[in-house]
GROMACS .gro file of C-alpha atoms in nm:
model
  393
    1MET     CA    1  -2.391  -1.168  -0.320
    2ILE     CA    2  -2.013  -1.193  -0.296
    3THR     CA    3  -1.907  -1.176   0.069
    4THR     CA    4  -1.564  -1.345   0.061
    5ALA     CA    5  -1.231  -1.180  -0.018
    6VAL     CA    6  -0.877  -1.312  -0.042
    7VAL     CA    7  -0.615  -1.054   0.053
    8LEU     CA    8  -0.272  -1.106  -0.105
    9ALA     CA    9  -0.020  -0.997   0.157
   10GLY     CA   10   0.289  -1.203   0.084
   11GLY     CA   11   0.508  -0.978  -0.128
   12LYS     CA   12   0.858  -0.872  -0.023
   13GLY     CA   13   0.812  -0.506  -0.112
   14THR     CA   14   1.170  -0.482  -0.238
   15ARG     CA   15   1.126  -0.135  -0.390
   16LEU     CA   16   1.032   0.002  -0.048
   17ARG     CA   17   1.349  -0.114   0.121
   18PRO     CA   18   1.496  -0.051   0.375
   19LEU     CA   19   1.153  -0.013   0.539
   20THR     CA   20   1.047  -0.361   0.429
   21LEU     CA   21   1.365  -0.531   0.545
   22THR     CA   22   1.221  -0.539   0.897
   23MET     CA   23   0.848  -0.495   0.832
   24PRO     CA   24   0.618  -0.657   0.572
   25LYS     CA   25   0.483  -0.403   0.325
   26PRO     CA   26   0.117  -0.458   0.428
   27LEU     CA   27   0.209  -0.342   0.780
   28VAL     CA   28   0.385  -0.024   0.667
   29PRO     CA   29   0.173   0.258   0.814
   30VAL     CA   30  -0.008   0.524   0.614
   31GLY     CA   31  -0.152   0.787   0.844
   32ASN     CA   32  -0.043   0.577   1.144
   33ILE     CA   33  -0.257   0.286   1.024
   34PRO     CA   34  -0.106  -0.019   0.848
   35ILE     CA   35  -0.192  -0.044   0.479
   36LEU     CA   36  -0.353  -0.384   0.545
   37ASP     CA   37  -0.585  -0.231   0.806
   38HIS     CA   38  -0.703   0.028   0.553
   39ILE     CA   39  -0.791  -0.257   0.314
   40LEU     CA   40  -0.972  -0.452   0.587
   41ALA     CA   41  -1.169  -0.142   0.684
   42LEU     CA   42  -1.272  -0.099   0.320
   43LEU     CA   43  -1.387  -0.461   0.294
   44GLN     CA   44  -1.592  -0.431   0.612
   45MET     CA   45  -1.743  -0.103   0.491
   46TYR     CA   46  -1.872  -0.278   0.179
   47GLY     CA   47  -2.029  -0.571   0.356
   48PHE     CA   48  -1.772  -0.849   0.321
   49GLU     CA   49  -1.807  -1.115   0.586
   50LYS     CA   50  -1.511  -1.346   0.537
   51VAL     CA   51  -1.152  -1.244   0.466
   52ILE     CA   52  -0.868  -1.488   0.401
   53ILE     CA   53  -0.522  -1.334   0.415
   54ALA     CA   54  -0.244  -1.503   0.216
   55VAL     CA   55   0.092  -1.432   0.377
   56ASN     CA   56   0.448  -1.538   0.301
   57TYR     CA   57   0.736  -1.293   0.360
   58LEU     CA   58   0.746  -1.201   0.731
   59GLY     CA   59   0.408  -1.369   0.752
   60GLU     CA   60   0.419  -1.432   1.126
   61MET     CA   61   0.433  -1.056   1.186
   62ILE     CA   62   0.112  -1.016   0.987
   63ARG     CA   63  -0.053  -1.309   1.163
   64SER     CA   64   0.040  -1.166   1.503
   65HIS     CA   65  -0.092  -0.823   1.403
   66ILE     CA   66  -0.427  -0.970   1.295
   67LEU     CA   67  -0.467  -1.177   1.611
   68THR     CA   68  -0.391  -0.873   1.825
   69ASN     CA   69  -0.648  -0.658   1.644
   70ILE     CA   70  -0.911  -0.916   1.551
   71ASP     CA   71  -1.178  -0.760   1.775
   72LYS     CA   72  -1.175  -0.439   1.569
   73TYR     CA   73  -1.352  -0.610   1.281
   74ASP     CA   74  -1.698  -0.756   1.244
   75MET     CA   75  -1.573  -1.012   0.993
   76GLU     CA   76  -1.429  -1.361   1.000
   77ILE     CA   77  -1.057  -1.316   0.930
   78LEU     CA   78  -0.834  -1.616   0.859
   79VAL     CA   79  -0.457  -1.622   0.815
   80PRO     CA   80  -0.377  -1.982   0.710
   81ARG     CA   81  -0.023  -2.114   0.710
   82ILE     CA   82   0.058  -2.177   0.345
   83ARG     CA   83   0.367  -2.147   0.128
   84PRO     CA   84   0.250  -1.984  -0.194
   85LEU     CA   85   0.484  -1.967  -0.492
   86ASP     CA   86   0.301  -1.670  -0.647
   87THR     CA   87  -0.026  -1.479  -0.644
   88ALA     CA   88  -0.248  -1.734  -0.821
   89ASP     CA   89  -0.081  -2.019  -0.635
   90ALA     CA   90  -0.181  -1.850  -0.309
   91VAL     CA   91  -0.548  -1.870  -0.409
   92ARG     CA   92  -0.502  -2.229  -0.524
   93LYS     CA   93  -0.370  -2.324  -0.180
   94LEU     CA   94  -0.657  -2.145  -0.006
   95ARG     CA   95  -0.928  -2.330  -0.196
   96LYS     CA   96  -1.071  -2.512   0.106
   97PHE     CA   97  -1.156  -2.179   0.267
   98ILE     CA   98  -1.350  -2.046  -0.036
   99ASP     CA   99  -1.716  -2.144  -0.086
  100ASN     CA  100  -1.844  -1.924  -0.369
  101ASP     CA  101  -1.748  -1.642  -0.604
  102PHE     CA  102  -1.493  -1.416  -0.436
  103LEU     CA  103  -1.271  -1.112  -0.463
  104VAL     CA  104  -0.891  -1.107  -0.470
  105VAL     CA  105  -0.749  -0.780  -0.340
  106MET     CA  106  -0.400  -0.651  -0.281
  107GLY     CA  107  -0.298  -0.602   0.080
  108ASP     CA  108  -0.022  -0.355   0.003
  109VAL     CA  109  -0.190  -0.083  -0.205
  110LEU     CA  110  -0.405   0.209  -0.099
  111THR     CA  111  -0.747   0.261  -0.256
  112ASN     CA  112  -1.101   0.375  -0.187
  113MET     CA  113  -1.264   0.179  -0.470
  114ASN     CA  114  -1.628   0.085  -0.416
  115LEU     CA  115  -1.573  -0.288  -0.381
  116ARG     CA  116  -1.945  -0.362  -0.357
  117GLN     CA  117  -2.010  -0.202  -0.697
  118PHE     CA  118  -1.714  -0.398  -0.833
  119ALA     CA  119  -1.854  -0.728  -0.703
  120GLU     CA  120  -2.203  -0.652  -0.837
  121TYR     CA  121  -2.063  -0.568  -1.181
  122HIS     CA  122  -1.890  -0.908  -1.190
  123GLU     CA  123  -2.210  -1.086  -1.092
  124LYS     CA  124  -2.404  -0.898  -1.360
  125LYS     CA  125  -2.155  -0.983  -1.636
  126GLY     CA  126  -2.123  -1.346  -1.534
  127GLY     CA  127  -1.771  -1.396  -1.670
  128MET     CA  128  -1.493  -1.610  -1.533
  129ALA     CA  129  -1.310  -1.302  -1.405
  130THR     CA  130  -1.345  -0.927  -1.376
  131ILE     CA  131  -1.046  -0.697  -1.332
  132ALA     CA  132  -1.074  -0.359  -1.160
  133LEU     CA  133  -0.909  -0.101  -1.385
  134ILE     CA  134  -0.793   0.254  -1.339
  135GLU     CA  135  -0.669   0.509  -1.590
  136VAL     CA  136  -0.301   0.600  -1.550
  137PRO     CA  137  -0.073   0.834  -1.748
  138SER     CA  138   0.195   0.567  -1.801
  139LEU     CA  139   0.144   0.193  -1.823
  140LEU     CA  140   0.507   0.084  -1.788
  141ASP     CA  141   0.473   0.002  -1.417
  142PHE     CA  142   0.137  -0.173  -1.447
  143GLY     CA  143  -0.036  -0.453  -1.628
  144ALA     CA  144  -0.201  -0.293  -1.932
  145ILE     CA  145  -0.550  -0.381  -2.052
  146ILE     CA  146  -0.717  -0.345  -2.391
  147MET     CA  147  -1.092  -0.342  -2.337
  148GLY     CA  148  -1.383  -0.315  -2.577
  149GLU     CA  149  -1.671  -0.078  -2.519
  150ASN     CA  150  -1.883  -0.369  -2.394
  151GLY     CA  151  -1.641  -0.413  -2.106
  152LYS     CA  152  -1.493  -0.736  -2.239
  153ILE     CA  153  -1.114  -0.757  -2.219
  154ILE     CA  154  -0.945  -0.824  -2.552
  155HIS     CA  155  -0.579  -0.827  -2.461
  156PHE     CA  156  -0.367  -0.829  -2.148
  157ILE     CA  157  -0.006  -0.710  -2.118
  158GLU     CA  158   0.162  -0.768  -1.784
  159LYS     CA  159   0.389  -0.470  -1.704
  160PRO     CA  160   0.539  -0.388  -2.048
  161ASN     CA  161   0.908  -0.316  -2.001
  162THR     CA  162   0.933  -0.042  -2.264
  163PRO     CA  163   0.696   0.168  -2.475
  164GLU     CA  164   0.818  -0.025  -2.778
  165ILE     CA  165   0.703  -0.358  -2.633
  166TYR     CA  166   0.366  -0.209  -2.550
  167ILE     CA  167   0.320  -0.066  -2.902
  168ILE     CA  168   0.431  -0.390  -3.070
  169SER     CA  169   0.192  -0.586  -2.851
  170LEU     CA  170  -0.091  -0.353  -2.952
  171ALA     CA  171   0.000  -0.391  -3.319
  172TYR     CA  172  -0.027  -0.769  -3.302
  173THR     CA  173  -0.349  -0.772  -3.100
  174ARG     CA  174  -0.642  -0.923  -3.282
  175ILE     CA  175  -0.914  -0.657  -3.248
  176PRO     CA  176  -1.251  -0.828  -3.308
  177ARG     CA  177  -1.421  -0.734  -3.634
  178GLY     CA  178  -1.689  -0.472  -3.588
  179LEU     CA  179  -1.545  -0.329  -3.268
  180SER     CA  180  -1.553   0.045  -3.321
  181LYS     CA  181  -1.404   0.156  -2.992
  182PHE     CA  182  -1.157   0.017  -2.746
  183TYR     CA  183  -0.956   0.141  -2.450
  184SER     CA  184  -0.583   0.085  -2.397
  185ASN     CA  185  -0.484   0.328  -2.120
  186LEU     CA  186  -0.630   0.127  -1.835
  187ALA     CA  187  -0.408  -0.036  -1.574
  188ASN     CA  188  -0.461  -0.354  -1.379
  189THR     CA  189  -0.508  -0.262  -1.012
  190GLY     CA  190  -0.453  -0.614  -0.879
  191PHE     CA  191  -0.817  -0.633  -0.761
  192TYR     CA  192  -1.011  -0.922  -0.916
  193ALA     CA  193  -1.362  -1.062  -0.891
  194LEU     CA  194  -1.356  -1.432  -0.971
  195SER     CA  195  -1.596  -1.715  -1.039
  196TYR     CA  196  -1.573  -2.008  -0.801
  197LYS     CA  197  -1.514  -2.223  -1.113
  198ILE     CA  198  -1.170  -2.068  -1.157
  199LEU     CA  199  -1.048  -2.283  -0.868
  200ASP     CA  200  -1.095  -2.592  -1.087
  201ILE     CA  201  -0.889  -2.427  -1.361
  202LEU     CA  202  -0.610  -2.353  -1.113
  203ASP     CA  203  -0.612  -2.712  -0.989
  204ASP     CA  204  -0.614  -2.856  -1.341
  205ASN     CA  205  -0.329  -2.629  -1.454
  206PRO     CA  206  -0.075  -2.617  -1.171
  207TYR     CA  207   0.175  -2.424  -1.385
  208LEU     CA  208  -0.053  -2.116  -1.374
  209MET     CA  209   0.119  -1.926  -1.095
  210ASP     CA  210   0.062  -1.553  -1.146
  211TRP     CA  211  -0.264  -1.382  -1.238
  212GLY     CA  212  -0.121  -1.127  -1.478
  213ARG     CA  213   0.152  -1.333  -1.642
  214HIS     CA  214  -0.022  -1.669  -1.658
  215VAL     CA  215  -0.389  -1.697  -1.559
  216PHE     CA  216  -0.552  -1.411  -1.750
  217PRO     CA  217  -0.362  -1.471  -2.078
  218TRP     CA  218  -0.452  -1.841  -2.048
  219LEU     CA  219  -0.820  -1.760  -1.996
  220LEU     CA  220  -0.825  -1.536  -2.304
  221GLU     CA  221  -0.645  -1.795  -2.516
  222ASN     CA  222  -0.904  -2.053  -2.413
  223ASP     CA  223  -1.202  -1.827  -2.488
  224TYR     CA  224  -1.313  -1.758  -2.134
  225GLU     CA  225  -1.477  -1.422  -2.079
  226ILE     CA  226  -1.288  -1.164  -1.876
  227TYR     CA  227  -1.442  -0.825  -1.812
  228GLY     CA  228  -1.296  -0.497  -1.699
  229TRP     CA  229  -1.455  -0.269  -1.443
  230ASP     CA  230  -1.350   0.094  -1.471
  231ALA     CA  231  -1.301   0.229  -1.118
  232GLY     CA  232  -1.352   0.580  -1.253
  233GLU     CA  233  -1.237   0.857  -1.019
  234ALA     CA  234  -1.145   0.621  -0.736
  235TYR     CA  235  -0.810   0.668  -0.568
  236TRP     CA  236  -0.556   0.389  -0.616
  237THR     CA  237  -0.183   0.385  -0.565
  238ASP     CA  238   0.089   0.128  -0.520
  239VAL     CA  239   0.306   0.262  -0.239
  240GLY     CA  240   0.594   0.058  -0.377
  241ARG     CA  241   0.856   0.333  -0.379
  242PRO     CA  242   0.950   0.583  -0.105
  243PHE     CA  243   0.832   0.883  -0.309
  244ASN     CA  244   0.495   0.716  -0.372
  245TYR     CA  245   0.476   0.624  -0.005
  246LEU     CA  246   0.527   0.984   0.104
  247ASN     CA  247   0.264   1.105  -0.143
  248ALA     CA  248   0.013   0.843  -0.024
  249ASN     CA  249   0.048   0.975   0.331
  250PHE     CA  250   0.006   1.331   0.208
  251ASP     CA  251  -0.303   1.233   0.008
  252LEU     CA  252  -0.458   1.066   0.312
  253LEU     CA  253  -0.397   1.379   0.520
  254SER     CA  254  -0.556   1.591   0.247
  255GLY     CA  255  -0.874   1.383   0.243
  256GLU     CA  256  -0.820   1.256  -0.111
  257ILE     CA  257  -0.871   0.893  -0.009
  258SER     CA  258  -1.198   0.943   0.179
  259PRO     CA  259  -1.361   0.751   0.346
  260LEU     CA  260  -1.019   0.626   0.456
  261LYS     CA  261  -0.858   0.854   0.712
  262PRO     CA  262  -0.558   0.877   0.945
  263TYR     CA  263  -0.553   0.738   1.298
  264GLY     CA  264  -0.709   0.948   1.575
  265GLU     CA  265  -0.964   1.226   1.602
  266GLU     CA  266  -0.952   1.520   1.365
  267LYS     CA  267  -0.950   1.881   1.484
  268ASP     CA  268  -0.879   2.169   1.247
  269GLY     CA  269  -0.688   1.948   1.004
  270ILE     CA  270  -0.478   1.777   1.273
  271TRP     CA  271  -0.539   1.412   1.360
  272LEU     CA  272  -0.470   1.343   1.727
  273GLY     CA  273  -0.418   1.014   1.907
  274ARG     CA  274  -0.441   0.964   2.282
  275ASN     CA  275  -0.222   1.084   2.567
  276ILE     CA  276  -0.034   1.353   2.372
  277GLU     CA  277   0.186   1.604   2.555
  278ILE     CA  278   0.254   1.929   2.371
  279ASP     CA  279   0.471   2.192   2.540
  280GLU     CA  280   0.450   2.570   2.504
  281ASN     CA  281   0.519   2.754   2.181
  282VAL     CA  282   0.477   2.445   1.966
  283VAL     CA  283   0.347   2.517   1.615
  284ILE     CA  284   0.164   2.243   1.425
  285HIS     CA  285   0.079   2.330   1.065
  286PRO     CA  286  -0.209   2.123   0.926
  287PRO     CA  287  -0.257   1.879   0.780
  288CYS     CA  288  -0.072   1.657   1.027
  289ALA     CA  289  -0.126   1.344   1.235
  290LEU     CA  290   0.008   1.258   1.581
  291GLY     CA  291  -0.018   0.906   1.722
  292ASP     CA  292  -0.066   0.791   2.081
  293ASN     CA  293   0.177   0.884   2.359
  294VAL     CA  294   0.356   1.154   2.160
  295ILE     CA  295   0.567   1.411   2.347
  296ILE     CA  296   0.661   1.737   2.173
  297GLU     CA  297   0.886   1.979   2.357
  298LYS     CA  298   0.874   2.359   2.337
  299ASN     CA  299   0.954   2.574   2.034
  300THR     CA  300   0.909   2.286   1.793
  301ILE     CA  301   0.748   2.312   1.448
  302ILE     CA  302   0.558   2.014   1.305
  303GLY     CA  303   0.420   2.014   0.952
  304PRO     CA  304   0.265   2.076   0.724
  305TYR     CA  305   0.214   1.724   0.589
  306SER     CA  306   0.393   1.539   0.867
  307ILE     CA  307   0.291   1.221   1.046
  308ILE     CA  308   0.431   1.137   1.389
  309GLY     CA  309   0.386   0.775   1.500
  310HIS     CA  310   0.304   0.626   1.838
  311ASN     CA  311   0.541   0.667   2.133
  312VAL     CA  312   0.753   0.930   1.959
  313TYR     CA  313   0.951   1.199   2.140
  314VAL     CA  314   1.040   1.526   1.964
  315GLY     CA  315   1.286   1.749   2.145
  316GLU     CA  316   1.300   2.125   2.191
  317GLY     CA  317   1.339   2.347   1.886
  318SER     CA  318   1.314   2.069   1.629
  319ASN     CA  319   1.147   2.106   1.289
  320ILE     CA  320   0.973   1.819   1.109
  321GLU     CA  321   0.828   1.909   0.771
  322ARG     CA  322   0.660   1.686   0.510
  323SER     CA  323   0.801   1.374   0.673
  324ILE     CA  324   0.696   1.043   0.826
  325VAL     CA  325   0.827   0.947   1.170
  326MET     CA  326   0.727   0.594   1.271
  327ASP     CA  327   0.669   0.445   1.616
  328ASN     CA  328   0.911   0.447   1.910
  329THR     CA  329   1.148   0.698   1.754
  330ARG     CA  330   1.330   0.960   1.960
  331ILE     CA  331   1.427   1.293   1.804
  332GLU     CA  332   1.636   1.510   2.032
  333SER     CA  333   1.658   1.891   2.041
  334PHE     CA  334   1.721   2.121   1.743
  335VAL     CA  335   1.689   1.849   1.480
  336ASN     CA  336   1.567   1.930   1.127
  337VAL     CA  337   1.385   1.668   0.919
  338THR     CA  338   1.245   1.752   0.574
  339TYR     CA  339   1.079   1.535   0.308
  340SER     CA  340   1.207   1.213   0.465
  341ILE     CA  341   1.091   0.880   0.605
  342LEU     CA  342   1.207   0.761   0.948
  343ALA     CA  343   1.126   0.399   1.038
  344LYS     CA  344   1.065   0.262   1.387
  345ASN     CA  345   1.300   0.267   1.685
  346ILE     CA  346   1.532   0.538   1.552
  347LEU     CA  347   1.745   0.771   1.762
  348ILE     CA  348   1.831   1.112   1.617
  349ARG     CA  349   2.072   1.302   1.842
  350LYS     CA  350   2.060   1.679   1.890
  351ASN     CA  351   2.149   1.922   1.611
  352ALA     CA  352   2.134   1.654   1.341
  353ILE     CA  353   1.989   1.733   0.999
  354ILE     CA  354   1.795   1.489   0.779
  355LYS     CA  355   1.770   1.637   0.430
  356GLY     CA  356   1.513   1.572   0.161
  357PHE     CA  357   1.403   1.233   0.025
  358SER     CA  358   1.612   1.033   0.270
  359VAL     CA  359   1.493   0.699   0.406
  360ILE     CA  360   1.620   0.591   0.748
  361GLY     CA  361   1.580   0.221   0.831
  362GLU     CA  362   1.464   0.075   1.160
  363GLY     CA  363   1.692   0.099   1.462
  364VAL     CA  364   1.934   0.353   1.311
  365THR     CA  365   2.126   0.596   1.532
  366VAL     CA  366   2.218   0.936   1.386
  367GLU     CA  367   2.469   1.107   1.611
  368SER     CA  368   2.472   1.472   1.713
  369LYS     CA  369   2.544   1.730   1.439
  370TYR     CA  370   2.549   1.467   1.166
  371ILE     CA  371   2.406   1.581   0.831
  372VAL     CA  372   2.218   1.318   0.632
  373LYS     CA  373   2.252   1.437   0.273
  374PRO     CA  374   1.957   1.440   0.029
  375ASN     CA  375   1.844   1.104  -0.115
  376THR     CA  376   2.037   0.906   0.147
  377VAL     CA  377   1.928   0.554   0.242
  378LEU     CA  378   2.045   0.421   0.578
  379GLN     CA  379   2.013   0.048   0.632
  380PRO     CA  380   1.847  -0.089   0.949
  381HIS     CA  381   2.046  -0.078   1.273
  382SER     CA  382   2.327   0.126   1.121
  383TYR     CA  383   2.514   0.402   1.305
  384VAL     CA  384   2.629   0.730   1.153
  385ALA     CA  385   2.833   1.005   1.316
  386PRO     CA  386   3.035   1.308   1.206
  387VAL     CA  387   3.403   1.257   1.133
  388ASN     CA  388   3.636   1.439   1.375
  389ALA     CA  389   3.362   1.569   1.604
  390GLY     CA  390   3.118   1.674   1.335
  391GLU     CA  391   3.049   1.840   1.005
  392LYS     CA  392   3.012   2.216   0.993
  393ARG     CA  393   2.651   2.326   0.966
   0.00000   0.00000   0.00000
């Protein structure tokens, strides 16, 4: 039985900037729980006993987070100090910690895939690798797979840049004679079940750096068997862009990623942390989540689909709708926030307005009466204020 997993948690998360300028993507919270912690909870749920986390960008933050929270998990969790050049190279450099067949999982995506069924499918097929696949409407952002009805992968296209490239690649694919049915709308999730023998291949071919671009095409060219496992109706999303990140939080609140759930205890569609102070005439529209040590002053409206982080203060008469407010942020009185993401340690002065699809980086100060226009991105530790005493509301 496969009980070891390697978690890839070294990416820079550039598409999620400015959030990831000061925080590694695996630690970005979804439902007040870091993405990485959701993945670890899933691994523990499905009986994995040893987890090796490969870090790189802002890796010490991840290592510190794991050491602080290690007692939450009934698994051996290792965060070795390595300098991987890419995803396959990370596994190559972790070889001494791997003893048998293993899983490789992404530490910066959100999923509820049944990882035990995935591992058992790999063991049953006995191939060199098995890739977890999910059906998506468009393959342009994902590695595309062509799979026969026996589950064997025929062709692999790593993130085709245009529909034309994808179609041309299909046209030149050698479909085995006698294959009556194949599937080409399945995306690579970045979750792999691998034979222990693949470590020898990585060592013997040091130029194989990335799983999608290098390793899997090489395996197919050299007649190794790769299988695909269809994750079916499982939830899977890459929270790589702000819009996707917002939707992932909304999906978690809605229960679409069960058994994963937000932080706290649920009551009537509202997830509550500890030591929360809610004043009179506060309206909270479910679904919502409030972290620990949250203070909400009177006549405030929260939700629906809003997540308030730990140690957040929300002043009198404010309105926060369909938005994420991360830890240690202070929102003063009569502030309106809609469809936006506020990182940690932000100060929003009274009567400010944050309009839709804005992303506010860590440590930003928004002065009183300032209007953040739709689709605005404010870089970390910036300061914005009205010109000549303020914009008219």
